[in-house]
Coordinates of C-alpha atoms in Angstrom, one line a residue:
M1 CA 23.1 -12.2 -15.0
A2 CA 22.9 -14.9 -17.6
G3 CA 20.1 -13.3 -19.5
V4 CA 21.8 -9.9 -19.9
T5 CA 22.3 -9.0 -23.6
C6 CA 24.3 -6.2 -25.3
E7 CA 21.0 -4.8 -26.5
E8 CA 19.7 -4.4 -23.0
I9 CA 22.8 -2.6 -22.0
S10 CA 22.6 -0.3 -25.0
D11 CA 18.9 0.5 -24.2
A12 CA 19.9 1.3 -20.6
F13 CA 22.6 3.7 -21.8
D14 CA 20.1 5.3 -24.2
I15 CA 18.1 6.7 -21.3
F16 CA 21.1 8.8 -20.4
G17 CA 21.9 9.7 -24.0
E18 CA 25.1 7.6 -24.1
D19 CA 26.4 6.0 -27.3
V20 CA 28.1 2.7 -26.8
D21 CA 30.1 0.8 -29.5
N22 CA 30.3 -3.0 -29.8
D23 CA 33.6 -3.4 -28.1
Q24 CA 32.4 -1.4 -25.1
L25 CA 29.2 -3.4 -25.0
S26 CA 31.0 -6.7 -25.0
K27 CA 33.2 -5.5 -22.1
L28 CA 30.2 -4.2 -20.1
R29 CA 28.3 -7.4 -20.7
E30 CA 31.3 -9.3 -19.2
L31 CA 31.0 -7.1 -16.1
C32 CA 27.3 -7.9 -15.8
L33 CA 28.0 -11.6 -16.0
S34 CA 31.0 -11.4 -13.7
Y35 CA 29.1 -9.5 -10.9
D36 CA 25.7 -11.1 -11.6
I37 CA 23.9 -7.7 -12.0
D38 CA 21.4 -6.6 -14.6
A39 CA 21.9 -3.9 -17.2
N40 CA 20.2 -1.1 -15.2
G41 CA 22.3 -1.9 -12.1
L42 CA 25.5 -1.7 -14.2
V43 CA 24.5 1.5 -16.0
N44 CA 23.4 3.2 -12.7
N45 CA 26.8 2.4 -11.2
W46 CA 28.6 3.7 -14.3
M47 CA 26.7 7.0 -14.3
A48 CA 27.6 7.4 -10.6
F49 CA 31.3 6.6 -11.4
S50 CA 31.5 8.8 -14.5
S51 CA 29.8 11.8 -12.9
T52 CA 32.1 11.6 -9.9
R53 CA 35.3 11.1 -11.8
K54 CA 34.3 13.3 -14.8
V55 CA 35.3 10.7 -17.4
D56 CA 33.9 9.5 -20.7
L57 CA 32.9 6.0 -21.7
T58 CA 36.1 4.3 -23.1
I59 CA 37.6 0.8 -22.8
E60 CA 40.3 2.2 -20.5
N61 CA 37.8 3.9 -18.2
I62 CA 35.7 0.7 -18.1
L63 CA 38.7 -1.2 -16.8
I64 CA 39.2 1.5 -14.1
F65 CA 35.5 1.4 -13.4
D66 CA 35.8 -2.4 -12.8
R67 CA 38.9 -2.1 -10.7
E68 CA 38.2 1.0 -8.5
W69 CA 34.5 1.1 -8.3
L70 CA 32.7 -2.2 -8.9
Q71 CA 35.1 -4.3 -6.8
K72 CA 34.4 -1.9 -3.8
K73 CA 30.7 -1.2 -4.4
L74 CA 29.7 -4.8 -5.2
S75 CA 31.9 -6.6 -2.7
G76 CA 28.8 -8.5 -1.5
L77 CA 28.1 -9.8 -5.0
H78 CA 31.0 -12.2 -5.7
K79 CA 32.4 -12.7 -9.2
K80 CA 31.2 -16.1 -10.5
N81 CA 34.7 -17.0 -11.7
Q82 CA 36.2 -16.5 -8.2
K83 CA 37.0 -19.3 -5.8
P84 CA 34.3 -19.8 -3.3
K85 CA 35.1 -18.0 0.0
N86 CA 33.5 -20.3 2.5
N87 CA 37.0 -21.1 3.8
V88 CA 38.9 -17.8 4.0
S89 CA 42.6 -18.2 3.9
L90 CA 44.7 -16.5 6.6
N91 CA 48.4 -17.0 6.1
N92 CA 48.9 -20.7 7.0
G93 CA 45.3 -21.8 7.5
T94 CA 41.6 -21.3 7.0
V95 CA 38.8 -20.1 9.1
D96 CA 38.2 -23.6 10.3
S97 CA 41.7 -23.8 11.8
I98 CA 42.3 -20.4 13.4
S99 CA 41.5 -19.1 16.9
D100 CA 38.5 -17.2 18.0
D101 CA 40.4 -14.0 18.5
Q102 CA 41.5 -14.1 14.8
I103 CA 37.9 -14.8 13.8
E104 CA 36.8 -11.6 15.5
I105 CA 39.4 -9.6 13.5
I106 CA 38.4 -11.3 10.3
G107 CA 34.7 -10.6 11.0
T108 CA 35.3 -6.9 11.0
Y109 CA 36.3 -7.1 7.3
A110 CA 34.3 -10.0 6.1
T111 CA 31.4 -10.0 3.6
P112 CA 27.9 -11.2 4.7
E113 CA 28.5 -14.7 3.3
Q114 CA 31.8 -14.9 5.1
K115 CA 30.3 -13.8 8.4
K116 CA 27.6 -16.5 8.1
H117 CA 30.3 -19.1 7.7
L118 CA 32.3 -17.6 10.6
L119 CA 29.3 -17.9 12.9
Q120 CA 28.9 -21.6 11.8
V121 CA 32.5 -22.7 12.4
K122 CA 33.2 -20.6 15.5
R123 CA 33.4 -22.7 18.6
Q124 CA 30.9 -22.1 21.5
L125 CA 32.3 -20.7 24.7
T126 CA 32.3 -22.7 27.9
P127 CA 31.5 -21.2 31.3
E128 CA 35.3 -21.4 32.0
D129 CA 36.0 -19.3 28.9
V130 CA 33.6 -16.6 30.0
T131 CA 35.0 -16.6 33.5
N132 CA 38.6 -16.4 32.4
S133 CA 38.2 -13.8 29.7
N134 CA 35.9 -10.7 29.7
K135 CA 37.0 -9.9 26.2
R136 CA 35.7 -13.1 24.6
F137 CA 32.7 -12.5 22.3
V138 CA 30.6 -14.8 20.2
G139 CA 28.8 -12.4 17.8
L140 CA 30.5 -10.4 15.1
N141 CA 28.8 -7.3 16.5
R142 CA 30.9 -7.9 19.7
S143 CA 27.9 -8.7 21.9
P144 CA 28.7 -10.9 24.9
T145 CA 27.2 -14.3 24.9
V146 CA 26.0 -14.0 28.5
T147 CA 23.3 -11.3 27.6
A148 CA 20.3 -11.3 25.4
A149 CA 19.9 -7.5 25.5
Y150 CA 19.7 -5.5 22.3
S151 CA 23.2 -4.8 20.9
P152 CA 23.3 -2.2 18.0
K153 CA 24.7 -3.2 14.7
V154 CA 27.4 -1.0 13.3
I155 CA 25.9 1.4 10.7
T156 CA 28.8 3.8 10.5
P157 CA 30.1 3.9 6.9
A158 CA 33.4 2.2 6.2
G159 CA 36.4 4.5 6.7
S160 CA 34.7 6.6 9.4
T161 CA 36.1 6.8 12.9
P162 CA 34.0 7.0 16.1
S163 CA 33.6 10.4 17.6
S164 CA 35.9 10.8 20.6
K165 CA 33.9 13.7 22.0
F166 CA 30.6 11.8 21.9
S167 CA 32.1 8.6 23.4
S168 CA 33.8 10.5 26.2
R169 CA 30.7 12.5 27.3
S170 CA 29.9 12.5 31.0
N171 CA 26.4 14.0 31.0
S172 CA 24.5 11.1 29.4
G173 CA 21.0 10.8 31.0
D174 CA 21.1 14.3 32.6
V175 CA 17.6 15.9 32.7
V176 CA 17.8 19.4 31.1
Q177 CA 14.1 20.3 31.8
T178 CA 11.1 18.9 33.6
F179 CA 7.5 19.7 32.8
G180 CA 4.5 18.8 34.9
S181 CA 4.4 16.4 37.8
M182 CA 6.9 13.5 37.8
N183 CA 6.0 12.1 41.3
D184 CA 6.2 8.4 41.6
F185 CA 6.6 8.0 37.8
S186 CA 8.8 5.6 36.0
W187 CA 9.6 5.8 32.2
Q188 CA 10.0 2.0 32.1
G189 CA 6.9 -0.1 31.6
E190 CA 4.9 -2.4 29.4
V191 CA 3.9 -1.4 26.0
Q192 CA 0.1 -0.8 25.5
M193 CA -1.8 -1.1 22.3
V194 CA -1.4 2.0 20.1
K195 CA -3.4 2.8 17.0
I196 CA -2.0 5.5 14.7
T197 CA -4.1 7.1 12.0
P198 CA -4.0 10.4 10.0
F199 CA -6.3 12.9 11.7
S200 CA -7.8 13.9 8.4
S201 CA -9.5 11.5 6.0
E202 CA -7.9 13.3 3.1
V203 CA -5.5 11.6 0.8
T204 CA -2.0 11.5 2.4
L205 CA 1.2 12.5 0.7
D206 CA 3.1 9.6 -0.8
S207 CA 5.6 8.8 -3.5
N208 CA 3.0 9.5 -6.2
T209 CA 2.5 13.1 -5.1
K210 CA 3.0 15.5 -7.9
Y211 CA 4.8 18.8 -7.3
M212 CA 6.4 21.7 -9.2
F213 CA 3.1 21.9 -11.2
Q214 CA 1.6 24.9 -9.4
K215 CA 0.4 27.7 -11.5
M216 CA 0.7 31.3 -10.5
H217 CA -3.1 31.9 -10.4
E218 CA -3.6 28.8 -8.2
K219 CA -0.8 30.0 -5.8
A220 CA -2.5 33.5 -5.7
S221 CA -5.8 31.8 -5.0
V222 CA -4.4 29.9 -2.0
L223 CA -2.7 33.0 -0.6
N224 CA -6.0 34.9 -0.9
D225 CA -8.0 32.2 0.7
I226 CA -5.7 32.2 3.7
I227 CA -6.4 35.9 4.2
Q228 CA -10.2 35.6 3.7
D229 CA -10.6 32.6 5.9
M230 CA -8.6 34.0 8.8
S231 CA -10.2 37.5 8.6
T232 CA -13.7 36.0 8.6
L233 CA -12.9 34.0 11.7
L234 CA -11.4 37.1 13.5
Q235 CA -14.4 39.1 12.4
N236 CA -16.8 36.6 14.0
V237 CA -14.7 36.1 17.2
H238 CA -14.4 39.8 17.9
G239 CA -17.8 40.8 16.7
I240 CA -16.6 43.2 14.1
E241 CA -19.5 44.6 12.1
E242 CA -17.7 45.2 8.8
L243 CA -14.1 44.9 7.4
R244 CA -13.3 47.8 5.2
H245 CA -11.1 48.3 2.1
V246 CA -7.5 48.7 3.3
A247 CA -6.6 51.5 0.8
L248 CA -9.7 53.7 0.7
P249 CA -9.3 57.1 2.4
S250 CA -11.4 57.6 5.5
Q251 CA -11.5 60.3 8.2
E252 CA -13.1 57.9 10.7
S253 CA -11.6 54.9 12.3
V254 CA -12.0 51.7 10.2
T255 CA -11.3 48.0 10.8
V256 CA -9.3 46.2 8.2
A257 CA -7.7 42.7 7.8
G258 CA -4.9 41.4 5.8
R259 CA -1.4 39.8 5.5
I260 CA 1.7 41.5 7.0
C261 CA 4.3 42.1 4.2
C262 CA 7.6 43.9 4.0
D263 CA 7.9 46.9 1.6
S264 CA 11.4 45.8 0.4
I265 CA 13.8 42.9 0.2
G266 CA 15.3 42.4 3.6
R267 CA 14.2 42.0 7.2
L268 CA 11.0 43.5 8.4
N269 CA 11.1 46.6 10.6
N270 CA 8.6 49.0 12.1
Q271 CA 9.0 51.4 9.1
S272 CA 8.6 48.8 6.4
V273 CA 5.3 47.1 7.4
L274 CA 2.6 46.7 4.8
L275 CA -0.9 45.2 5.1
E276 CA -2.2 43.3 2.0
G277 CA -5.9 42.9 1.8
S278 CA -7.9 40.1 0.2
H279 CA -9.4 40.3 -3.2
E280 CA -12.9 40.2 -1.8
T281 CA -12.6 43.2 0.6
S282 CA -9.6 45.2 -0.8
S283 CA -9.0 44.0 -4.4
G284 CA -5.6 42.7 -3.2
K285 CA -4.4 46.2 -2.5
C286 CA -1.6 47.0 0.0
I287 CA -1.4 49.8 2.6
S288 CA 1.6 51.0 4.6
L289 CA 1.1 50.7 8.4
D290 CA 2.1 53.5 10.9
L291 CA 2.7 51.7 14.2
S292 CA 3.7 54.7 16.2
E293 CA 0.5 54.7 18.3
V294 CA 0.6 51.0 19.1
T295 CA 2.3 50.1 22.4
N296 CA 2.7 46.4 21.9
Y297 CA 2.8 44.1 18.9
S298 CA 4.5 41.0 17.5
L299 CA 4.6 40.9 13.7
F300 CA 6.2 38.8 11.0
P301 CA 5.7 38.5 7.2
G302 CA 2.8 36.3 6.3
Q303 CA 0.9 36.9 9.5
I304 CA -2.8 37.4 9.1
L305 CA -4.3 40.0 11.5
T306 CA -7.1 42.5 12.0
C307 CA -6.4 46.0 13.1
E308 CA -8.2 49.3 13.6
G309 CA -7.0 52.7 12.5
V310 CA -7.4 55.9 10.5
N311 CA -6.4 56.2 6.8
N312 CA -6.7 59.9 5.9
T313 CA -4.8 59.8 2.6
G314 CA -5.4 56.3 1.3
K315 CA -1.6 55.7 1.4
K316 CA -0.9 55.0 5.1
L317 CA -3.0 53.5 7.9
V318 CA -2.3 54.9 11.4
V319 CA -2.9 51.8 13.5
Q320 CA -4.7 52.4 16.8
K321 CA -5.5 48.8 17.8
I322 CA -4.4 45.3 16.8
Y323 CA -7.0 42.6 17.5
P324 CA -5.5 39.5 19.1
T325 CA -5.5 36.3 17.1
V326 CA -7.0 33.1 18.5
P327 CA -6.2 29.4 18.2
L328 CA -8.5 26.7 16.9
P329 CA -10.5 24.5 19.3
F330 CA -9.2 21.2 20.5
S331 CA -10.7 18.0 19.2
E332 CA -13.1 16.2 21.6
F333 CA -11.2 13.4 23.4
T334 CA -12.7 10.1 24.4
N335 CA -10.6 7.5 26.1
K336 CA -12.3 4.5 24.5
H337 CA -9.1 3.5 22.7
C338 CA -6.8 3.6 25.7
S339 CA -6.5 4.3 29.4
G340 CA -3.7 5.2 31.8
K341 CA -0.5 6.8 30.6
L342 CA 0.7 7.1 27.0
R343 CA 4.5 7.3 27.0
I344 CA 6.1 9.0 23.9
Y345 CA 9.8 9.4 23.1
I346 CA 10.7 12.1 20.5
A347 CA 14.2 12.5 18.8
V348 CA 15.3 14.7 16.0
G349 CA 18.3 14.4 13.7
P350 CA 21.0 14.7 12.8
Y351 CA 22.0 11.4 14.4
T352 CA 25.7 11.7 13.9
P353 CA 28.3 14.3 15.1
S354 CA 29.3 16.9 12.5
D355 CA 32.9 15.9 12.3
V356 CA 32.5 12.2 11.5
L357 CA 29.8 9.9 10.2
D358 CA 29.4 8.0 13.4
Y359 CA 25.8 6.9 14.2
S360 CA 26.5 6.0 17.8
P361 CA 24.0 8.6 19.1
L362 CA 21.2 6.7 17.2
S363 CA 22.5 3.4 18.7
E364 CA 22.4 4.8 22.2
L365 CA 18.9 6.1 21.7
M366 CA 17.8 2.6 20.5
K367 CA 19.3 1.1 23.6
K368 CA 17.1 3.5 25.7
I369 CA 14.0 2.6 23.6
V370 CA 14.6 -1.1 24.2
Q371 CA 15.2 -0.6 27.9
D372 CA 12.2 1.7 28.6
K373 CA 9.7 0.3 26.0
P374 CA 7.7 3.4 25.4
D375 CA 4.3 3.2 23.7
L376 CA 5.3 5.5 20.8
C377 CA 8.6 6.7 19.4
I378 CA 8.7 9.6 16.9
L379 CA 12.0 9.9 15.0
M380 CA 12.3 13.0 12.8
G381 CA 14.9 13.8 10.2
P382 CA 17.4 14.6 8.9
F383 CA 18.8 11.1 8.8
V384 CA 21.2 11.8 6.0
D385 CA 22.0 15.4 6.7
I386 CA 22.9 17.4 3.6
K387 CA 24.6 19.9 6.0
H388 CA 27.1 17.3 7.2
V389 CA 30.5 18.1 5.7
L390 CA 31.2 14.5 4.6
I391 CA 27.7 14.0 3.1
N392 CA 27.8 17.4 1.4
S393 CA 31.2 16.5 -0.2
G394 CA 29.9 13.2 -1.5
E395 CA 33.1 11.4 -0.5
L396 CA 31.3 8.2 0.6
L397 CA 31.4 4.6 -0.6
D398 CA 27.8 4.2 0.3
T399 CA 25.1 6.0 -1.6
F400 CA 22.8 8.4 0.4
Q401 CA 20.0 5.9 0.0
E402 CA 22.1 3.0 1.3
L403 CA 23.1 5.1 4.3
F404 CA 19.5 5.8 5.1
I405 CA 18.4 2.2 4.7
K406 CA 21.1 1.1 7.1
Q407 CA 19.7 3.4 9.7
M408 CA 16.1 2.2 9.1
E409 CA 17.3 -1.4 9.5
E410 CA 19.1 -0.5 12.7
I411 CA 15.9 1.0 14.1
G412 CA 13.8 -1.9 12.8
R413 CA 16.1 -4.5 14.2
A414 CA 16.0 -2.8 17.7
T415 CA 12.2 -2.5 17.8
Q416 CA 11.1 -5.6 16.0
G417 CA 8.7 -7.5 18.3
L418 CA 9.1 -4.8 21.0
G419 CA 5.6 -3.5 20.6
T420 CA 6.7 0.2 20.5
K421 CA 5.1 2.0 17.5
I422 CA 7.7 3.9 15.5
V423 CA 6.9 7.0 13.4
I424 CA 9.5 8.3 10.9
V425 CA 9.3 11.9 9.7
P426 CA 11.3 13.2 6.8
S427 CA 13.2 16.5 6.6
C428 CA 14.1 18.9 3.8
R429 CA 17.7 18.4 4.9
D430 CA 17.6 14.7 4.0
A431 CA 20.1 14.3 1.1
H432 CA 18.6 11.0 -0.1
H433 CA 15.0 12.0 -0.2
F434 CA 13.7 12.7 -3.7
F435 CA 11.2 15.3 -2.5
S436 CA 12.8 18.6 -1.5
V437 CA 9.4 20.3 -1.3
Y438 CA 7.3 21.4 1.6
P439 CA 4.9 19.8 2.5
Q440 CA 7.0 16.7 2.0
P441 CA 5.9 13.1 1.3
G442 CA 7.1 10.4 3.7
F443 CA 10.0 8.1 3.1
S444 CA 9.7 4.7 1.4
I445 CA 12.0 1.7 1.4
P446 CA 12.8 0.5 -2.1
E447 CA 12.8 -3.2 -3.0
Y448 CA 16.0 -3.0 -4.9
N449 CA 19.5 -1.8 -3.8
A450 CA 21.4 0.8 -5.7
N451 CA 23.5 -1.9 -7.5
G452 CA 20.3 -3.5 -9.0
S453 CA 20.1 -6.5 -6.6
K454 CA 16.8 -7.2 -4.9
R455 CA 16.7 -6.8 -1.1
S456 CA 16.0 -10.0 0.7
H457 CA 12.7 -10.8 2.4
A458 CA 14.4 -10.6 5.8
E459 CA 15.8 -7.1 5.1
L460 CA 12.3 -5.9 4.0
E461 CA 10.7 -7.4 7.1
L462 CA 13.1 -5.4 9.3
T463 CA 11.4 -2.1 8.3
K464 CA 7.9 -3.3 7.7
H465 CA 6.6 -2.2 11.1
L466 CA 7.9 1.4 10.7
N467 CA 5.3 4.1 10.0
F468 CA 6.5 6.6 7.4
V469 CA 4.6 9.9 7.5
S470 CA 4.8 13.2 5.7
D471 CA 6.2 16.5 6.9
P472 CA 4.1 18.1 8.3
C473 CA 1.3 15.8 9.5
T474 CA -1.4 15.6 12.1
L475 CA -1.8 12.2 13.7
S476 CA -4.5 10.6 15.8
V477 CA -2.8 8.3 18.4
N478 CA -5.5 6.5 20.4
N479 CA -7.6 9.6 19.9
I480 CA -4.9 11.9 21.1
V481 CA -4.1 14.5 18.3
I482 CA -0.3 15.0 17.6
G483 CA 0.8 17.7 15.2
L484 CA 4.4 17.7 14.0
T485 CA 6.8 19.2 11.4
S486 CA 10.5 18.8 11.1
T487 CA 11.0 22.1 9.4
D488 CA 12.6 24.7 11.8
I489 CA 9.7 27.2 11.7
L490 CA 10.7 28.7 15.1
M491 CA 14.2 29.6 13.8
H492 CA 12.7 31.0 10.7
L493 CA 10.3 33.2 12.7
T494 CA 13.2 34.3 14.9
K495 CA 14.9 35.8 11.8
S496 CA 11.7 37.5 10.7
E497 CA 9.7 38.7 13.7
I498 CA 9.6 42.2 15.1
S499 CA 8.0 43.0 18.5
L500 CA 7.3 45.8 20.9
G501 CA 6.0 45.9 24.5
Q502 CA 6.3 42.1 25.0
M503 CA 8.4 42.2 28.1
G504 CA 6.8 40.7 31.1
K505 CA 4.5 38.6 29.0
M506 CA 5.4 35.3 27.3
D507 CA 9.0 34.7 26.5
R508 CA 10.1 34.9 22.8
I509 CA 10.2 31.2 22.2
G510 CA 6.7 30.8 23.6
R511 CA 5.5 33.7 21.5
L512 CA 6.9 32.3 18.3
T513 CA 5.3 28.9 19.1
Q514 CA 2.0 30.7 19.8
H515 CA 2.2 32.2 16.3
V516 CA 2.0 28.7 14.8
L517 CA -1.1 27.9 16.8
H518 CA -2.8 31.3 16.2
Q519 CA -2.1 31.3 12.5
H520 CA -3.5 27.8 12.1
S521 CA -0.5 26.8 10.0
Y522 CA 2.6 24.6 10.4
Y523 CA 4.5 27.2 8.3
P524 CA 2.8 30.7 8.5
L525 CA 5.8 32.6 7.2
Y526 CA 5.4 34.3 3.8
P527 CA 7.5 34.5 1.8
P528 CA 9.3 31.4 3.1
L529 CA 13.0 31.3 3.7
E530 CA 15.2 30.4 0.7
D531 CA 15.8 26.8 1.8
V532 CA 12.1 26.0 2.0
N533 CA 10.6 25.1 -1.3
L534 CA 6.9 25.7 -0.5
D535 CA 4.4 24.2 -2.9
Y536 CA 1.2 26.1 -2.2
E537 CA -1.2 23.6 -3.7
L538 CA 0.2 20.9 -1.3
Y539 CA 0.3 23.5 1.5
D540 CA -3.4 24.2 1.1
A541 CA -4.2 20.6 1.5
H542 CA -1.6 19.4 4.0
G543 CA 0.2 22.4 5.6
K544 CA -2.6 23.9 7.7
L545 CA -3.8 23.1 11.2
Q546 CA -7.4 21.8 11.2
I547 CA -7.7 21.9 15.0
T548 CA -5.3 22.6 17.8
P549 CA -3.5 19.4 18.6
H550 CA -3.1 18.1 22.1
L551 CA 0.7 17.7 21.5
L552 CA 2.6 19.9 19.0
I553 CA 6.2 19.0 18.1
L554 CA 8.3 21.8 16.6
P555 CA 12.0 20.7 16.4
S556 CA 14.4 23.6 16.2
D557 CA 18.0 24.7 16.7
L558 CA 16.8 27.0 19.4
K559 CA 16.8 25.9 23.0
A560 CA 14.9 22.7 23.7
F561 CA 11.7 23.1 25.7
I562 CA 8.3 21.8 26.8
K563 CA 5.7 24.5 27.2
N564 CA 2.0 25.0 27.8
I565 CA 0.9 27.3 25.1
D566 CA -2.8 28.1 25.2
G567 CA -3.5 24.6 26.6
C568 CA -1.4 22.8 24.0
C569 CA 1.7 20.9 25.1
C570 CA 4.4 22.2 22.7
V571 CA 7.7 20.5 22.5
N572 CA 11.1 21.2 20.9
P573 CA 13.1 18.1 21.8
G574 CA 16.4 19.6 20.6
R575 CA 18.6 17.7 18.2
L576 CA 20.1 14.3 19.1
T577 CA 23.6 15.7 18.2
T578 CA 24.7 19.3 18.3
G579 CA 28.0 19.9 16.5
T580 CA 30.5 17.3 17.7
V581 CA 28.8 16.4 21.0
G582 CA 25.6 14.7 22.0
G583 CA 22.3 16.6 22.2
T584 CA 18.9 15.9 23.7
F585 CA 15.6 14.1 23.2
A586 CA 12.2 14.4 24.8
Q587 CA 10.1 12.0 26.9
I588 CA 6.4 12.9 27.1
C589 CA 3.8 11.2 29.2
I590 CA 0.1 11.9 28.6
N591 CA -2.3 10.8 31.3
T592 CA -5.3 9.9 29.2
D593 CA -7.6 9.4 32.2
M594 CA -7.2 13.1 32.9
L595 CA -7.8 14.5 29.4
P596 CA -11.6 14.4 29.4
D597 CA -11.7 16.5 32.6
K598 CA -9.1 19.1 31.6
I599 CA -9.9 22.3 29.7
Q600 CA -6.2 22.5 28.8
P601 CA -4.7 19.2 27.6
A602 CA -1.2 20.3 28.6
E603 CA -2.3 19.9 32.2
A604 CA -2.6 16.1 31.6
C605 CA 1.0 16.0 30.2
S606 CA 4.4 15.7 31.9
G607 CA 7.8 15.3 30.4
Q608 CA 11.5 15.7 30.4
I609 CA 14.2 16.9 28.0
V610 CA 17.1 14.4 28.5
R611 CA 20.7 14.3 27.2
V612 CA 21.5 11.3 25.1

């Protein structure tokens, strides 16, 4: 940029504590002018280069930085002293004089400006051309001229190869599970008007959310309030006259309430169960539980329950009865905002096979969305999966943010003008997202690229209609309440729960899902697993269920399912890719005309788990 000065470059380096001499500043300023980038863009690129290569700031390393980093990263920003590339040479001629097949090959490697010129000079096909050759294409994305259907743009990073296992799959479109009645029903239809709002009027999580500021006494207060609120509710539901101190000796049977804990580091077992009381009823004391007289139970750390038993010594409570927990009521539904059937598609990342960074599964899903035109599509992270071997290694030319933006532009391009509402949910596994805390603020699309250049108006418009929400969140969609979280709470509960006498009742996956509803929390486990950075101040405001939703979405690595749990339609769509092969997504239909007459909203729902 013409206005870049050595002082601006020096100030930008000062932020990172780097000292730059005059010779280095002069060379760096030449790079700014050559690539038409500002001081911050240059310094950001240098810091990425130097941290990757583990090098210091020297003239020699600046030359290497120019040759091996900037020329690759800023290929779209041409050097001002280079010859204009409107006419790209190819051996003996230019673009204007070569054949269409050669243009297709050049288009694969061309920069955006070159591609625009290619499209201008490329000759249009005649009907005879189309008839004589099925391999002739007009667009650089290799879309046939004879169709106006959506054709996905390549978003796979340079250097990655398509997944052979995914492309050779033979089970695409297979229905894995069906829920409810599907008689005379088609998933294709016209999009109806959909209004999406947060269920609560409270302030939503966004990029201004502060975290890592919680104090120990505030965390303790939140944990105590959870015990007190739930125990008061259970006391009223079961008509319990009084809740007693958990650690006071008593020769008679008493009723107590508290949080299930483990007496040591490790997995809970029937010999290590503790009950922690609230400050109000038990001064925060804990008591060991003897479960030998109980014939059935399902327990996990963090669970709030009420039980009855005898505590002769004040050191151990012999449990005789565990009171059942209860879900919250449903919100009252009125169909003044919609009528008929609301069609919802739900997919969960990762969106690429584990062996290569090939986003073909996402492109295939977008084709399905364009074809069927659902009213609502919920896409949940991870989009840039930190567990992917190539992303985890950092051996990419694109930054994590650039990789994410390409996916959002792919989604935006496919659904722009379609009418389908798109909801994007983050994941703690998203490598590009600054917030690795739970609850987690939603994504945002920056106005500037990583190289300091401003994104064009057309690029920003592609993602303008996408709805970025937090994890977890409770949404009101035409007065239908949808609860969702991308954190795998079901798998976490699987690793922590112990049970007895549950055979012949609900299956384990259903029981774990029921715990989420009955504990009135998107993440009832305490302490959380190591990979979940729970902020309890945010959790208190955004991590609890305020009512039982009509539809609850709980993505998990466990088997995909659609279940009726206490009247709530609970869904695990599975993941769009599992390992190196394609996975599943969910299609849900809610008959809004039936909802006011149904005691259980799940009876108004039908759906399928489908392979991508």
